[in-house]
Coordinates of C-alpha atoms and ligand atoms in Angstrom, one line a residue:
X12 CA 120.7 121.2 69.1
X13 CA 118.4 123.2 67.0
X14 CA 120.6 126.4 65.4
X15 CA 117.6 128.8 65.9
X16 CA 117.0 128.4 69.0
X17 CA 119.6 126.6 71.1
X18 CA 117.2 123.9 72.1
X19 CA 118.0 120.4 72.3
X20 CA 116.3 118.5 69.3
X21 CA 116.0 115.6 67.3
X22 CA 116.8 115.8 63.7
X23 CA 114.0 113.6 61.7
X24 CA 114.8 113.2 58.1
X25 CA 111.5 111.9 56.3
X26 CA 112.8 109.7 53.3
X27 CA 109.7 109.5 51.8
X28 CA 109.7 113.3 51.0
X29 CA 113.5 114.3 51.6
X30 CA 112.0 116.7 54.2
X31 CA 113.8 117.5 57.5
X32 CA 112.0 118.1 60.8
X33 CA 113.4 119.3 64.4
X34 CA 111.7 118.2 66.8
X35 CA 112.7 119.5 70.4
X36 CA 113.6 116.9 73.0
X37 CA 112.8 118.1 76.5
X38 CA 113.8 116.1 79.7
X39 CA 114.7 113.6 77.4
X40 CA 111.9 113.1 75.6
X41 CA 110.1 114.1 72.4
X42 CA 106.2 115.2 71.9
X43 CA 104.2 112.4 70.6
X44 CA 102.1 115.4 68.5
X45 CA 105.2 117.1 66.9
X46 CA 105.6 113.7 65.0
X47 CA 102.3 114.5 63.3
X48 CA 103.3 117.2 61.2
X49 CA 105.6 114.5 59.6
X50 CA 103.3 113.7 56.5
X51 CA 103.3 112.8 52.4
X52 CA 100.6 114.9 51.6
X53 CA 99.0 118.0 53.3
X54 CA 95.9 116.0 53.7
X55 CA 97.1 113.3 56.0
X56 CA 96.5 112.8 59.5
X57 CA 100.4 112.7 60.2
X58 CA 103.2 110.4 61.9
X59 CA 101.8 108.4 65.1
X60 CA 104.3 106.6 67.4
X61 CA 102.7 102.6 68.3
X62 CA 103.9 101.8 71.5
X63 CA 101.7 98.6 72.5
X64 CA 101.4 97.9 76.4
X65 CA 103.1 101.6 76.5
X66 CA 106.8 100.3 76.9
X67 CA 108.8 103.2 75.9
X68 CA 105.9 106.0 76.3
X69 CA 105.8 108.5 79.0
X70 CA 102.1 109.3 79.5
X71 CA 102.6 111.8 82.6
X72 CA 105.2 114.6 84.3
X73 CA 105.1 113.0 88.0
X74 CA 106.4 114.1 91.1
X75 CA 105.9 111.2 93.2
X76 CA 107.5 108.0 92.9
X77 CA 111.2 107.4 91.0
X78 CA 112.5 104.6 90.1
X79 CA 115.6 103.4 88.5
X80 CA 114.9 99.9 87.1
X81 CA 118.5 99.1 86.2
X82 CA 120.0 99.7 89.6
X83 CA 116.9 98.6 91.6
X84 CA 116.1 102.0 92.9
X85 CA 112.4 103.4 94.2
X86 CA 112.0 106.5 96.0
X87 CA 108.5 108.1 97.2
X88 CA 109.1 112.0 96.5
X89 CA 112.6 111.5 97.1
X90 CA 112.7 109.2 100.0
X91 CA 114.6 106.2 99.5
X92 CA 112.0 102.8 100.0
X93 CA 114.5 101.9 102.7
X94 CA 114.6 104.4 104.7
X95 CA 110.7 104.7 104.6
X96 CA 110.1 101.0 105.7
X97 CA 113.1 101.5 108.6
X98 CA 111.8 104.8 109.9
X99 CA 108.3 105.8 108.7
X100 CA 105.1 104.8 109.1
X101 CA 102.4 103.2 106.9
X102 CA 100.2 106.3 107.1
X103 CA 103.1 108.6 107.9
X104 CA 104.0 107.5 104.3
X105 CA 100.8 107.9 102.3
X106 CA 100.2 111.4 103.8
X107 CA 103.8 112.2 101.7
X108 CA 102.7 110.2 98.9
X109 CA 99.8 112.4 98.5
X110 CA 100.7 115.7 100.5
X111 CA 104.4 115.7 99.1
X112 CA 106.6 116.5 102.1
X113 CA 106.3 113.8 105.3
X114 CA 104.1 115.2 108.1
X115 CA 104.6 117.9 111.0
X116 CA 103.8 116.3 114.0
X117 CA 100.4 118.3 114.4
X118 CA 99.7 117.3 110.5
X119 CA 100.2 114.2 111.8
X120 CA 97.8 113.7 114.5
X121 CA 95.3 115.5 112.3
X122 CA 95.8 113.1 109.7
X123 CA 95.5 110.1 112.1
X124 CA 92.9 111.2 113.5
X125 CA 90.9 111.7 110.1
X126 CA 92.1 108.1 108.8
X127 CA 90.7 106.6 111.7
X128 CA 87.3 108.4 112.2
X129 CA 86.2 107.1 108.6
X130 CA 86.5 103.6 108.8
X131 CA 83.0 102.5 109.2
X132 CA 81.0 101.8 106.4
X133 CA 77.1 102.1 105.9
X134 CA 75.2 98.7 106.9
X135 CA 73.5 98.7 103.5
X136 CA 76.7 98.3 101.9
X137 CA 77.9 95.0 104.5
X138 CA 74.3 93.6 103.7
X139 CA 75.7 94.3 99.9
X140 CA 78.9 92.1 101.0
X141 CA 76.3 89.7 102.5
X142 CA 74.8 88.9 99.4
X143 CA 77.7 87.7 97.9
X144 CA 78.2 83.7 97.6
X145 CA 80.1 82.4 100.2
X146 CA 83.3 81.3 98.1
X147 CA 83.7 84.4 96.2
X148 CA 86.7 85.9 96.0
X149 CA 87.7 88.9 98.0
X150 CA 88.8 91.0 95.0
X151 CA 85.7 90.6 93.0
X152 CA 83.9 91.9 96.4
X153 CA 86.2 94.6 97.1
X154 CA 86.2 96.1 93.5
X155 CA 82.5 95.8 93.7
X156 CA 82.0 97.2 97.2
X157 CA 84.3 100.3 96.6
X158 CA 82.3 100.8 93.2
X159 CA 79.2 100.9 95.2
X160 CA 80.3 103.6 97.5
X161 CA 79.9 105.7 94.9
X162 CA 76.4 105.7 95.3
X163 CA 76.6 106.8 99.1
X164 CA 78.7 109.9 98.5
X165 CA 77.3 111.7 95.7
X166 CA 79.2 114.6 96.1
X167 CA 82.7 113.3 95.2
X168 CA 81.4 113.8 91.3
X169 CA 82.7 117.3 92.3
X170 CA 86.3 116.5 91.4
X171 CA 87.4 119.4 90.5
X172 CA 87.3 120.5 94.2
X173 CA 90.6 120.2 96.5
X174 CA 88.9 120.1 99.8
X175 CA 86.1 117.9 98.4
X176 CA 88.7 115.4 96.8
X177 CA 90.9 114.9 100.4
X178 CA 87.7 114.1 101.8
X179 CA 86.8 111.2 99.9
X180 CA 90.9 110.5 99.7
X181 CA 90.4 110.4 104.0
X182 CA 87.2 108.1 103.2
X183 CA 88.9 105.5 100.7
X184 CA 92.0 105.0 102.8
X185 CA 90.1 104.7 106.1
X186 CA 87.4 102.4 104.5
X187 CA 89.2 99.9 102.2
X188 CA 90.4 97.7 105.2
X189 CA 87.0 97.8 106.2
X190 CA 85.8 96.4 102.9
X191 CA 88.7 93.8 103.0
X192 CA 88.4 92.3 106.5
X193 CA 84.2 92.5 105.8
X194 CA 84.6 90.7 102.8
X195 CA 86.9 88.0 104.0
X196 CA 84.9 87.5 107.3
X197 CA 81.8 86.6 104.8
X198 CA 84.0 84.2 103.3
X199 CA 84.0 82.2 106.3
X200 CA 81.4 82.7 107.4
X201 CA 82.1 84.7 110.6
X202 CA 80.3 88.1 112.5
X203 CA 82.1 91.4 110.9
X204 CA 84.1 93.0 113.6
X205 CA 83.5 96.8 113.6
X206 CA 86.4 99.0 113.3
X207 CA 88.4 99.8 116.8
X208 CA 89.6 103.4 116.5
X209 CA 91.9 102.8 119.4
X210 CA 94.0 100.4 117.7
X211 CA 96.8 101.6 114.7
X212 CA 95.6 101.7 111.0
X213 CA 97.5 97.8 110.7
X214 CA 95.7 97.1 114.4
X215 CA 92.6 97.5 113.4
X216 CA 92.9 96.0 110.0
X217 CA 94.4 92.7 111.8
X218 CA 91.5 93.3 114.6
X219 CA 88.4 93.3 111.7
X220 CA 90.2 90.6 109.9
X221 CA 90.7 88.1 113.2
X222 CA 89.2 89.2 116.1
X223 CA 87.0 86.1 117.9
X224 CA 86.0 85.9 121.3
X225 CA 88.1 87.8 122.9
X226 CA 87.1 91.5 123.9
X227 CA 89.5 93.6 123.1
X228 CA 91.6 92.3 120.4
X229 CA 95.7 93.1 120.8
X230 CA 97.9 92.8 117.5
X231 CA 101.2 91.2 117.5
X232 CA 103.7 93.9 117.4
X233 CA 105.8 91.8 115.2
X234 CA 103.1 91.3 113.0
X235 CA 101.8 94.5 112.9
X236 CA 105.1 96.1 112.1
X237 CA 105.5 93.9 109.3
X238 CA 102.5 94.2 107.5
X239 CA 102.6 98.0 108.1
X240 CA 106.1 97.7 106.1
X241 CA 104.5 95.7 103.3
X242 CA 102.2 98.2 102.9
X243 CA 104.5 101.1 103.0
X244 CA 106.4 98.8 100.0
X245 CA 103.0 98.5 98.0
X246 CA 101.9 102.0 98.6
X247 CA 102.7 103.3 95.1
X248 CA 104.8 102.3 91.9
X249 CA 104.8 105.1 89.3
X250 CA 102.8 104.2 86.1
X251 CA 101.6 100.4 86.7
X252 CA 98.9 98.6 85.0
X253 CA 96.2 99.4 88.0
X254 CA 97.8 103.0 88.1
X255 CA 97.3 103.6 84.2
X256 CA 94.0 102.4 85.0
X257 CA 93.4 104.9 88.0
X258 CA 94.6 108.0 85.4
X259 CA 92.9 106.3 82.4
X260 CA 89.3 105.9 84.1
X261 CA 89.6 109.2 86.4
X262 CA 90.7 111.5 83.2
X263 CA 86.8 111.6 82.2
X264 CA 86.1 112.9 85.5
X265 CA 84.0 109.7 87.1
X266 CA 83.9 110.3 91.0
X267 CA 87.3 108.5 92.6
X268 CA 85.2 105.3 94.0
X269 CA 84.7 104.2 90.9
X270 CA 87.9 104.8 89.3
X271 CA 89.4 103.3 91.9
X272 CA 87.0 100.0 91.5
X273 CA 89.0 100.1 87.8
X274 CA 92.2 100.2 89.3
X275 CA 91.3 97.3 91.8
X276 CA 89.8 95.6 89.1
X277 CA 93.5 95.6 86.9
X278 CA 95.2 94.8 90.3
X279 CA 93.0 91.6 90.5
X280 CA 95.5 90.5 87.2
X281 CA 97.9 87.2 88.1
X282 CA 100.4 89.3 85.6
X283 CA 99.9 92.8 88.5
X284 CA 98.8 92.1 92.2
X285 CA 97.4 88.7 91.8
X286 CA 100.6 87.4 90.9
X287 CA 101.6 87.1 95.0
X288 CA 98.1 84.5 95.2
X289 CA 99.9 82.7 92.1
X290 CA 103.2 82.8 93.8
X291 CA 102.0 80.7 96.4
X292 CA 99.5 78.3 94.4
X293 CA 103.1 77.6 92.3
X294 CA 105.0 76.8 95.4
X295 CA 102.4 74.9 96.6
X296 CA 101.7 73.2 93.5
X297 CA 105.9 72.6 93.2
X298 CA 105.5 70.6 96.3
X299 CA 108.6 70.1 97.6
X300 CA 112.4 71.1 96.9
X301 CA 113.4 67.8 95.2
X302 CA 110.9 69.2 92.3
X303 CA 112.5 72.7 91.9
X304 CA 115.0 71.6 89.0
X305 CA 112.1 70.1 86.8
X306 CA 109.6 73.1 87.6
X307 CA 112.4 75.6 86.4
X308 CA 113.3 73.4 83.2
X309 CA 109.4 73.5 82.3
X310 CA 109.6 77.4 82.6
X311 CA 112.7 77.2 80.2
X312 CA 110.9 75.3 78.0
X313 CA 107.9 77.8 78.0
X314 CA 105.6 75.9 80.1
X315 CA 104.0 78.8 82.4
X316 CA 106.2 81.5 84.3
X317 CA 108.0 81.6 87.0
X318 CA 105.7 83.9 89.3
X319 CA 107.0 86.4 91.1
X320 CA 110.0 87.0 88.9
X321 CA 110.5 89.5 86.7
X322 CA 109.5 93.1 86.3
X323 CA 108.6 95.4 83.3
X324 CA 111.1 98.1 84.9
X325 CA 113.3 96.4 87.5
X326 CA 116.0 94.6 85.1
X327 CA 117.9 93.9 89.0
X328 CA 116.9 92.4 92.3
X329 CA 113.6 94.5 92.9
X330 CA 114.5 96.8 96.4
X331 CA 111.3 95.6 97.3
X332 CA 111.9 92.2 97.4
X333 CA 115.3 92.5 99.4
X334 CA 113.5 94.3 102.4
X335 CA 110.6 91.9 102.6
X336 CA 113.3 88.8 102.5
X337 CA 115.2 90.5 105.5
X338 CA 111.9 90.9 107.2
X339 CA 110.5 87.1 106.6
X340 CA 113.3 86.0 109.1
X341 CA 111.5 88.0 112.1
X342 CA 108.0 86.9 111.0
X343 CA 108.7 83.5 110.9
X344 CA 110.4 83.7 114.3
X345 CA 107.0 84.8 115.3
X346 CA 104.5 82.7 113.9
X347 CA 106.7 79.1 112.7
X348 CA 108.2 79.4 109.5
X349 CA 106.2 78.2 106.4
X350 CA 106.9 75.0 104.6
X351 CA 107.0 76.6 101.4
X352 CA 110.0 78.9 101.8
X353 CA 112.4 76.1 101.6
X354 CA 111.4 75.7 98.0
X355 CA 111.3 79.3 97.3
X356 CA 114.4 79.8 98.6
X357 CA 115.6 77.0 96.3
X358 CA 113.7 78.1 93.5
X359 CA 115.5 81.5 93.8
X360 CA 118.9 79.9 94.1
X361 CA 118.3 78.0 91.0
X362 CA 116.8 80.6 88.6
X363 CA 119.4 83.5 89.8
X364 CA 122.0 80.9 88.0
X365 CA 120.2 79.7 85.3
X366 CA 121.1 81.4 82.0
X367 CA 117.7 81.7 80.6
X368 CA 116.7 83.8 83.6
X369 CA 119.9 85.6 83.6
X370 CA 119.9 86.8 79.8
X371 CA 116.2 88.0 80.3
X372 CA 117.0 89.7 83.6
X373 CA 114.3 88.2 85.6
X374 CA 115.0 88.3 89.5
X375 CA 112.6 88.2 91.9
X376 CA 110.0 91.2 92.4
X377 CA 108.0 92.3 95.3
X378 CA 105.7 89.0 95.3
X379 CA 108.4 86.9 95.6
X380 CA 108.0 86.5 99.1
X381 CA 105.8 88.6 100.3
X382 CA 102.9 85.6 100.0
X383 CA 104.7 83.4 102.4
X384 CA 105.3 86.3 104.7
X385 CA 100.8 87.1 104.4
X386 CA 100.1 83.0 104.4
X387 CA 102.2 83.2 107.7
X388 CA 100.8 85.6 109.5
X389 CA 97.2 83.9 108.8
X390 CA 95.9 85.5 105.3
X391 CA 94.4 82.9 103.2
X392 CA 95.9 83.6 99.7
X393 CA 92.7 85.2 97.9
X394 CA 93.6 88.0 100.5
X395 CA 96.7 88.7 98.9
X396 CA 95.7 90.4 96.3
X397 CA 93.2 92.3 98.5
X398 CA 95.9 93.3 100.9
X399 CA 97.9 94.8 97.5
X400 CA 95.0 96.9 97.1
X401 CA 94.3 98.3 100.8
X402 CA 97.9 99.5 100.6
X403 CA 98.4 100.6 96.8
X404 CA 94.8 102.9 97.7
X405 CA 97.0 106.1 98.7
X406 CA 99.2 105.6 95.8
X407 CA 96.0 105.8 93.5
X408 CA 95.0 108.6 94.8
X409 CA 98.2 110.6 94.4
X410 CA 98.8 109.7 90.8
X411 CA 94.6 110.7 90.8
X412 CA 95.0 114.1 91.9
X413 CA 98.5 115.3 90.2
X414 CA 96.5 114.1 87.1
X415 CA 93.5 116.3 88.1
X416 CA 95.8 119.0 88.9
X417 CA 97.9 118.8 85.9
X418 CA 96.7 121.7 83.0
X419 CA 98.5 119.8 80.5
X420 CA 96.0 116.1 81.1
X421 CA 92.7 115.7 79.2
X422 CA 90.6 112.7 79.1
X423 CA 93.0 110.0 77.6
X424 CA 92.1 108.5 74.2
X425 CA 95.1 106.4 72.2
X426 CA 95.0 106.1 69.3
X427 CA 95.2 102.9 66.7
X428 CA 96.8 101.4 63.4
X429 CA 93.6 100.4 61.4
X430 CA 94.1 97.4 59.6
X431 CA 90.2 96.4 59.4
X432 CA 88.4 96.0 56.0
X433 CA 87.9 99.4 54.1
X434 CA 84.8 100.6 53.4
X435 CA 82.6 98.2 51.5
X436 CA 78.3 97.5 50.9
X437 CA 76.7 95.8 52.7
X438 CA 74.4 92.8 51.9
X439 CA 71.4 91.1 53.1
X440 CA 71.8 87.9 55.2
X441 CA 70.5 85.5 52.2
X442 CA 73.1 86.7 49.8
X443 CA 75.9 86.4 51.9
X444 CA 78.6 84.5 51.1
X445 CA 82.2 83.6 52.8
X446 CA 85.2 82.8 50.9
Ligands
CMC23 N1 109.0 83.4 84.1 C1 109.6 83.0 82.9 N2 109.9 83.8 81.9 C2 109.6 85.1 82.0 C3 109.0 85.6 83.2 C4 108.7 84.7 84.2 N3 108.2 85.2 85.4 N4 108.8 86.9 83.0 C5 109.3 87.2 81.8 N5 109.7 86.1 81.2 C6 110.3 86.0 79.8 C7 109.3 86.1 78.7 O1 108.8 84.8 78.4 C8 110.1 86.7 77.6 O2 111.0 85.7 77.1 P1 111.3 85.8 75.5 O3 112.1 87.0 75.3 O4 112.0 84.5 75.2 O5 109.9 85.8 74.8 C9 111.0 87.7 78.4 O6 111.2 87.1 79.7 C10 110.5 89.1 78.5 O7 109.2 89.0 79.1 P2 108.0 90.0 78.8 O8 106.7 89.3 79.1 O9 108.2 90.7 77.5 O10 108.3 91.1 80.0 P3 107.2 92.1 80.5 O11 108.0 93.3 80.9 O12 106.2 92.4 79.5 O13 106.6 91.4 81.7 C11 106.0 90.8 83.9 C12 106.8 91.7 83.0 C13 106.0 91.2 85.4 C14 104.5 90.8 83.4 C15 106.6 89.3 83.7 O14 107.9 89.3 84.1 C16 105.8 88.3 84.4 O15 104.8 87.8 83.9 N6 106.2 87.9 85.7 C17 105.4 86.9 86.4 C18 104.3 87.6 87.1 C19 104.7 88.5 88.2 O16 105.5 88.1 89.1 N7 104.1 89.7 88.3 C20 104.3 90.6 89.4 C21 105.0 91.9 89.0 S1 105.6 92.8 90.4 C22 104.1 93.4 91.1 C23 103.5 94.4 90.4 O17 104.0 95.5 90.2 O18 102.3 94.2 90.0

């Protein structure tokens, strides 16, 4: 406690100088800043804290996701994950994600009824999707499609304006499934299938994605309950890589199109939301459950990761991955269970008593199984990453505008430990000369 003012602080005793510093501690933390009038000399720049990756730095005041990493807890402003993906809805959820209560039931229609009556996109951007060759991946469309929207809504530069700002957040949500199912229709080769405002935000996703011949295309309720809880699951996750990216990108003001093309483009990682996509090519690549005990000792002995284990801030079994396991069984009832969970199951049985995995706390995150849940219900796997994206969209946008909205953000600039050369001359090409 600092005497003079009754504060909570942190006593910092410099050695080099014998000088004493408080620095105040507020909701557990310290100021990065008040570290740099910790200096030798009066002319130095001051103390800086090196966190790489950002491990133990807290780079925001957020109001919208919490979660507790030791005892597998995530809540959505408040609301416990389970209780959203028992009761809520997909959209029900991301208008509390980015409103901050859950919806009145005349918010609610109004917010439907916006969501749905944006999904089409401009024919100049599906010939854009066109051009693309016919094996490329999803993502790298998507990221460049939502990029390119940019260009069609001038306007949303303007970000400093609430009521402009819901209106492109209305325009992302409805249109990223749009993008997806156009994207991975092109990939086969098939007609796009225009959006169906009749159908459900899931309906018409699963209706652009696999509509054929028939006329009016009727989602499996099974399946489109499931994938509407996946989504609620992937709607947001506090200060992930894609996320940082979202903040990082939309804190020099670029319109939210192409910020969110950055934070598609970070999702596209096999360490972020790729890693469901490498989930599955492991499982596949395992081959059958006989192989499990050798695959895991090659992990031991540093040969690749285990995909779809571990977490930077679940240290237990991710709450995630518990809800999407109980809901496998009812998918599979549906569509024929999927060779491959045998061997994830085993997999999972194996590494959850293996001392290497238990020392490191490594359980199984949200990927875990959530590829063999997609591959079942028909998604090839470069749509996994994609369907990650469609869903984490609304969180995006929430962490976008409580950074726009908070005084205390600015453009976001780290800084660095220079350990380059110091100055020296320099010298024309013929008299060079390397040690
Ligand atoms: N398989 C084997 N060893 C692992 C794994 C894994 N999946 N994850 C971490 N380790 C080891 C790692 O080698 C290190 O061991 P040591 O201390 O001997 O060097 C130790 O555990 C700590 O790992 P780390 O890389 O320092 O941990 P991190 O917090 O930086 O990484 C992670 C988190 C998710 C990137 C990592 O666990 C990983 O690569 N997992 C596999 C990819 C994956 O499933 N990603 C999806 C994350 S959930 C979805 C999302 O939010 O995007």
């Amino acid at each position: 406690m600092d005497q003079r003012t009754d504060q909570p602080s942190l006593t910092v005793i410099d050695n080099r100088t014998g000088k004493k510093y408080e620095i105040p501690i507020e909701d557990g933390t310290v100021r990065a800043l008040d570290f740099r009038r910790i200096k030798v000399r009066e002319d130095e720049f001051g103390m800086m804290l090196y966190d790489p990756a950002f491990t133990n730095t807290a780079s925001c005041r957020s109001r919208i996701t919490y979660i507790d990493g030791d005892k597998g807890i995530l809540e959505y402003r408040g609301y416990p994950i389970e209780e959203l993906a028992e009761n809520s809805t997909y959209l029900e959820t991301a208008y509390l994600l980015l409103n901050g209560e859950l919806p009145h039931q005349g918010e609610f229609q109004d917010w439907v009824y916006q969501v749905t009556h944006h999904t089409f996109i401009h024919e100049n951007v599906k010939n854009m999707i066109d051009s693309f060759r016919y094996d490329a991946h999803p993502m790298g469309i998507l990221a460049s499609t939502v990029a390119a929207l940019s260009t069609f809504y001038p306007e949303a530069k303007n970000v400093m304006d609430p009521e402009n700002r819901q209106r492109q957040a209305f325009r992302l949500i409805a249109k990223m499934p749009t993008l997806a199912a156009f994207s991975y229709r092109h990939s086969v080769g098939m007609p796009c299938v225009y959006p169906d405002n009749d159908l459900s935000y899931i309906g018409n996703f699963l209706n652009m994605m696999f509509r054929t011949t028939e006329l009016k295309y009727t989602p499996d309720p099974v399946l489109e309950k499931a994938l509407d809880v996946l989504f609620i699951l992937h709607a947001d996750h506090e200060q992930n890589c894609s996320t940082s990216a979202m903040r990082g990108v939309g804190s020099s003001h670029p319109d939210p199109y192409v910020s969110i093309a950055a934070a598609t483009a970070a999702l596209y990682g096999p360490l972020h939301g790729g890693a469901n996509e490498a989930v599955l090519r492991m499982l596949r690549q395992i081959g059958n459950r006989q192989r499990v005990p050798e695959f895991v000792k090659n992990v031991k002995a540093g040969e690749g990761r285990l995909m779809g284990f571990g977490h930077r801030v679940y240290k237990s079994y991710d709450p995630r991955a518990k809800i999407i396991k109980r809901m496998a069984d009812a998918v599979f009832e549906a569509t024929g269970s999927n060779p491959l969970l045998e061997i994830a199951l085993e997999l999972e049985r194996i590494a959850l008593e293996e001392e290497y995995f238990v020392t490191r706390q490594l359980y199984p995150n949200v990927d875990f199984y959530s590829g063999l849940i997609y591959q079942a219900m028909g998604f090839p796997v470069d749509m996994f990453p994609v369907l990650f994206a469609i869903a984490r969209t609304v969180g995006w946008l929430a962490q976008w505008e409580e950074m726009l909205r908070d005084p205390e953000q600015k453009i976001a600039r780290p800084r660095q430990i220079y350990l380059g050369e110091s100055k020296r001359a320099w010298v024309p090409r013929d008299k060079r000369v390397r040690a």
